[in-house]
mmCIF file of C-alpha atoms in Angstrom:
data_model
loop_
_atom_site.group_PDB
_atom_site.id
_atom_site.type_symbol
_atom_site.label_atom_id
_atom_site.label_comp_id
_atom_site.label_asym_id
_atom_site.label_seq_id
_atom_site.Cartn_x
_atom_site.Cartn_y
_atom_site.Cartn_z
ATOM 1 C CA LEU D 1 -20.390 53.046 -3.230
ATOM 2 C CA LEU D 2 -19.506 56.835 -3.097
ATOM 3 C CA GLY D 3 -18.940 56.841 -7.008
ATOM 4 C CA ALA D 4 -22.401 55.227 -7.656
ATOM 5 C CA LEU D 5 -24.207 57.623 -5.395
ATOM 6 C CA ASN D 6 -22.460 60.455 -6.938
ATOM 7 C CA ARG D 7 -23.583 59.383 -10.600
ATOM 8 C CA LEU D 8 -27.196 58.668 -9.201
ATOM 9 C CA GLY D 9 -27.143 62.105 -7.739
ATOM 10 C CA ASP D 10 -26.161 63.841 -10.946
ATOM 11 C CA THR D 11 -29.084 62.106 -12.696
ATOM 12 C CA LEU D 12 -31.614 63.518 -10.014
ATOM 13 C CA VAL D 13 -30.054 67.091 -10.430
ATOM 14 C CA ASP D 14 -30.388 66.885 -14.355
ATOM 15 C CA GLY D 15 -33.688 65.478 -14.465
ATOM 16 C CA PHE D 16 -34.593 61.850 -14.702
ATOM 17 C CA GLU D 17 -36.752 59.041 -15.910
ATOM 18 C CA VAL D 18 -37.653 56.682 -13.114
ATOM 19 C CA ALA D 19 -37.021 53.811 -15.439
ATOM 20 C CA ASP D 20 -33.462 54.913 -16.163
ATOM 21 C CA VAL D 21 -32.633 55.667 -12.684
ATOM 22 C CA LEU D 22 -33.870 52.139 -11.647
ATOM 23 C CA HIS D 23 -31.974 50.533 -14.409
ATOM 24 C CA GLY D 24 -28.833 52.574 -13.134
ATOM 25 C CA VAL D 25 -29.376 51.151 -9.622
ATOM 26 C CA THR D 26 -29.361 47.545 -10.810
ATOM 27 C CA ASP D 27 -26.316 48.271 -12.816
ATOM 28 C CA HIS D 28 -24.642 49.779 -9.636
ATOM 29 C CA VAL D 29 -25.437 47.063 -7.288
ATOM 30 C CA VAL D 30 -24.238 44.469 -9.561
ATOM 31 C CA GLU D 31 -20.925 46.261 -9.721
ATOM 32 C CA LEU D 32 -20.786 47.063 -6.030
ATOM 33 C CA LEU D 33 -21.720 43.429 -4.930
ATOM 34 C CA ASP D 34 -19.738 41.647 -7.655
ATOM 35 C CA ALA D 35 -23.101 40.220 -8.683
ATOM 36 C CA ASP D 36 -24.474 39.060 -12.216
ATOM 37 C CA GLY D 37 -27.738 40.890 -12.365
ATOM 38 C CA ALA D 38 -30.443 42.819 -10.530
ATOM 39 C CA GLY D 39 -34.068 43.671 -10.716
ATOM 40 C CA VAL D 40 -36.670 45.866 -9.097
ATOM 41 C CA THR D 41 -40.400 45.261 -8.495
ATOM 42 C CA MET D 42 -42.896 47.720 -7.115
ATOM 43 C CA ALA D 43 -46.166 47.560 -5.549
ATOM 44 C CA ASN D 44 -49.133 48.746 -7.772
ATOM 45 C CA LYS D 45 -52.385 50.399 -6.382
ATOM 46 C CA GLN D 46 -53.549 47.165 -5.353
ATOM 47 C CA GLY D 47 -50.499 46.284 -3.421
ATOM 48 C CA GLU D 48 -49.388 43.619 -5.902
ATOM 49 C CA LEU D 49 -45.908 43.494 -6.993
ATOM 50 C CA GLU D 50 -45.017 44.164 -10.404
ATOM 51 C CA PHE D 51 -41.814 43.990 -12.330
ATOM 52 C CA VAL D 52 -40.470 47.239 -13.521
ATOM 53 C CA SER D 53 -36.862 46.914 -14.274
ATOM 54 C CA ALA D 54 -33.902 44.464 -14.630
ATOM 55 C CA ASN D 55 -30.392 44.525 -16.222
ATOM 56 C CA THR D 56 -30.100 41.019 -17.554
ATOM 57 C CA ASP D 57 -32.359 38.542 -19.466
ATOM 58 C CA PHE D 58 -31.963 36.143 -16.551
ATOM 59 C CA ALA D 59 -33.114 38.783 -14.183
ATOM 60 C CA VAL D 60 -36.261 39.511 -16.479
ATOM 61 C CA GLN D 61 -37.167 36.039 -16.345
ATOM 62 C CA LEU D 62 -36.897 35.684 -12.534
ATOM 63 C CA GLU D 63 -38.804 38.878 -11.963
ATOM 64 C CA ARG D 64 -41.524 37.879 -13.996
ATOM 65 C CA VAL D 65 -41.740 34.392 -12.588
ATOM 66 C CA GLN D 66 -42.006 35.987 -9.139
ATOM 67 C CA GLN D 67 -44.824 38.311 -10.284
ATOM 68 C CA GLU D 68 -46.585 35.540 -11.806
ATOM 69 C CA HIS D 69 -46.377 33.226 -9.163
ATOM 70 C CA ASP D 70 -46.503 35.580 -5.978
ATOM 71 C CA GLN D 71 -43.444 33.701 -4.760
ATOM 72 C CA GLY D 72 -39.549 34.378 -4.482
ATOM 73 C CA PRO D 73 -37.169 36.653 -2.399
ATOM 74 C CA CYS D 74 -38.610 39.872 -3.492
ATOM 75 C CA HIS D 75 -42.259 38.767 -2.518
ATOM 76 C CA GLN D 76 -40.821 37.722 0.849
ATOM 77 C CA ALA D 77 -38.693 40.870 1.390
ATOM 78 C CA PHE D 78 -41.827 43.065 0.275
ATOM 79 C CA ARG D 79 -44.226 41.127 2.793
ATOM 80 C CA THR D 80 -41.923 41.095 5.655
ATOM 81 C CA GLY D 81 -39.987 44.232 5.088
ATOM 82 C CA LEU D 82 -36.901 42.409 5.889
ATOM 83 C CA ALA D 83 -33.973 41.487 3.671
ATOM 84 C CA VAL D 84 -34.043 37.946 2.338
ATOM 85 C CA VAL D 85 -30.689 36.490 1.946
ATOM 86 C CA VAL D 86 -30.273 33.167 0.055
ATOM 87 C CA ASP D 87 -26.418 31.727 -0.349
ATOM 88 C CA ASP D 88 -27.407 28.715 -2.276
ATOM 89 C CA ILE D 89 -30.791 28.655 -4.180
ATOM 90 C CA SER D 90 -30.558 25.235 -5.122
ATOM 91 C CA THR D 91 -30.920 24.121 -1.586
ATOM 92 C CA HIS D 92 -33.775 26.351 -0.717
ATOM 93 C CA ASP D 93 -37.407 24.702 -1.093
ATOM 94 C CA GLU D 94 -39.691 27.555 -0.031
ATOM 95 C CA TRP D 95 -40.444 28.878 -3.348
ATOM 96 C CA PRO D 96 -40.521 25.851 -5.808
ATOM 97 C CA VAL D 97 -41.570 27.574 -9.146
ATOM 98 C CA TYR D 98 -38.808 30.300 -8.503
ATOM 99 C CA VAL D 99 -36.180 27.981 -7.341
ATOM 100 C CA GLU D 100 -36.692 25.713 -10.448
ATOM 101 C CA THR D 101 -36.432 28.822 -12.779
ATOM 102 C CA ALA D 102 -33.318 30.162 -10.910
ATOM 103 C CA VAL D 103 -31.544 26.733 -11.232
ATOM 104 C CA ARG D 104 -32.485 26.466 -15.078
ATOM 105 C CA VAL D 105 -31.114 29.931 -15.799
ATOM 106 C CA GLY D 106 -27.897 29.540 -13.672
ATOM 107 C CA VAL D 107 -28.490 31.762 -10.730
ATOM 108 C CA ARG D 108 -27.150 30.271 -7.339
ATOM 109 C CA SER D 109 -27.435 33.158 -4.950
ATOM 110 C CA VAL D 110 -29.791 36.075 -4.168
ATOM 111 C CA ILE D 111 -30.669 38.883 -2.087
ATOM 112 C CA GLY D 112 -34.125 40.460 -1.839
ATOM 113 C CA MET D 113 -34.005 43.850 -0.334
ATOM 114 C CA PRO D 114 -37.321 45.633 0.356
ATOM 115 C CA LEU D 115 -38.047 49.145 -0.577
ATOM 116 C CA HIS D 116 -39.224 51.138 2.460
ATOM 117 C CA VAL D 117 -41.215 54.359 2.748
ATOM 118 C CA GLY D 118 -41.073 54.753 6.555
ATOM 119 C CA ALA D 119 -42.555 51.345 7.765
ATOM 120 C CA ARG D 120 -44.227 50.429 4.623
ATOM 121 C CA SER D 121 -42.754 48.351 1.896
ATOM 122 C CA VAL D 122 -43.440 49.643 -1.614
ATOM 123 C CA GLY D 123 -41.258 47.148 -3.543
ATOM 124 C CA ALA D 124 -37.963 45.302 -3.550
ATOM 125 C CA LEU D 125 -34.589 45.165 -5.206
ATOM 126 C CA ASP D 126 -33.500 41.680 -6.008
ATOM 127 C CA VAL D 127 -29.531 40.911 -6.501
ATOM 128 C CA TYR D 128 -28.599 37.828 -8.349
ATOM 129 C CA SER D 129 -25.355 35.782 -8.510
ATOM 130 C CA THR D 130 -24.428 32.804 -10.828
ATOM 131 C CA ARG D 131 -22.222 31.550 -8.314
ATOM 132 C CA ARG D 132 -22.625 30.590 -4.502
ATOM 133 C CA HIS D 133 -22.197 33.731 -2.868
ATOM 134 C CA SER D 134 -21.913 34.264 1.003
ATOM 135 C CA TRP D 135 -23.221 37.805 1.211
ATOM 136 C CA ASN D 136 -21.796 39.669 4.033
ATOM 137 C CA HIS D 137 -22.751 42.651 6.028
ATOM 138 C CA ASP D 138 -21.205 45.145 3.879
ATOM 139 C CA ASP D 139 -22.807 43.554 0.848
ATOM 140 C CA LEU D 140 -26.346 43.954 2.625
ATOM 141 C CA MET D 141 -25.654 47.616 3.571
ATOM 142 C CA ALA D 142 -24.586 48.471 -0.090
ATOM 143 C CA ALA D 143 -27.938 47.042 -1.127
ATOM 144 C CA ARG D 144 -29.828 48.622 1.421
ATOM 145 C CA VAL D 145 -28.296 52.154 0.588
ATOM 146 C CA LEU D 146 -29.073 51.511 -3.312
ATOM 147 C CA ALA D 147 -32.527 50.426 -2.524
ATOM 148 C CA ASN D 148 -33.082 53.557 -0.392
ATOM 149 C CA VAL D 149 -31.878 55.726 -3.449
ATOM 150 C CA ALA D 150 -34.323 53.847 -5.720
ATOM 151 C CA THR D 151 -37.186 54.448 -3.465
ATOM 152 C CA THR D 152 -36.133 58.142 -3.088
ATOM 153 C CA TYR D 153 -36.266 58.495 -6.749
ATOM 154 C CA ILE D 154 -39.607 56.853 -7.149
ATOM 155 C CA LEU D 155 -41.166 58.857 -4.432
ATOM 156 C CA GLN D 156 -39.778 62.119 -5.943
ATOM 157 C CA ALA D 157 -41.103 61.304 -9.394
ATOM 158 C CA LEU D 158 -44.490 60.691 -7.768
ATOM 159 C CA LYS D 159 -44.643 63.758 -6.212
ATOM 160 C CA LEU D 160 -43.500 65.640 -9.368
ATOM 161 C CA GLU D 161 -46.255 63.928 -11.160
ATOM 162 C CA GLU D 162 -49.056 64.870 -8.634
ATOM 163 C CA SER D 163 -47.580 68.533 -8.620
ATOM 164 C CA LYS D 164 -48.112 68.656 -12.421
ATOM 165 C CA ILE D 165 -51.621 67.402 -12.088
ATOM 166 C CA LEU D 166 -52.462 69.794 -9.516
ATOM 167 C CA ILE D 167 -50.912 72.758 -11.458
ATOM 168 C CA ASP D 168 -53.034 71.653 -14.460
ATOM 169 C CA GLN D 169 -56.169 71.283 -12.373
ATOM 170 C CA LEU D 170 -55.658 74.751 -10.928
ATOM 171 C CA GLN D 171 -54.723 76.446 -14.409
ATOM 172 C CA ALA D 172 -58.041 74.864 -15.802
ATOM 173 C CA ALA D 173 -60.048 76.345 -12.790
#
């Protein structure tokens, strides 16, 4: 975890593209949790979740299914502000389209971790395993830390963009 945070910290110091950082977060969470894929969704201006990054083809498919059908662990984590942990997706019946897709692409276990700004959810980080996985407290804490890092990067990028717009407006005036 310290190595992942150090590498992500270097990215912030050196300048960063949000997409690159989010892809790095998904890679780090997969490595740390011995998982097989991860994805990130963010709320748009209308408050709807949109897929923004994933590090495997099956994660892309699952993130898109969640976006298209408004169901799945990232949507639940986003709506409730709480982590969603499913050790065996094949026994889960709450999200039928998502579960069918997960089983078809070989995913067995998932974590949906909300991205928070204060008390407000702004997105979610999903972590996928192709085997049944009993996620433990340390797994959830590592996912939470990386979700917080992702949120920090996104907020920093938004503030930087707002600052550039303000500077341009002031110079034009």
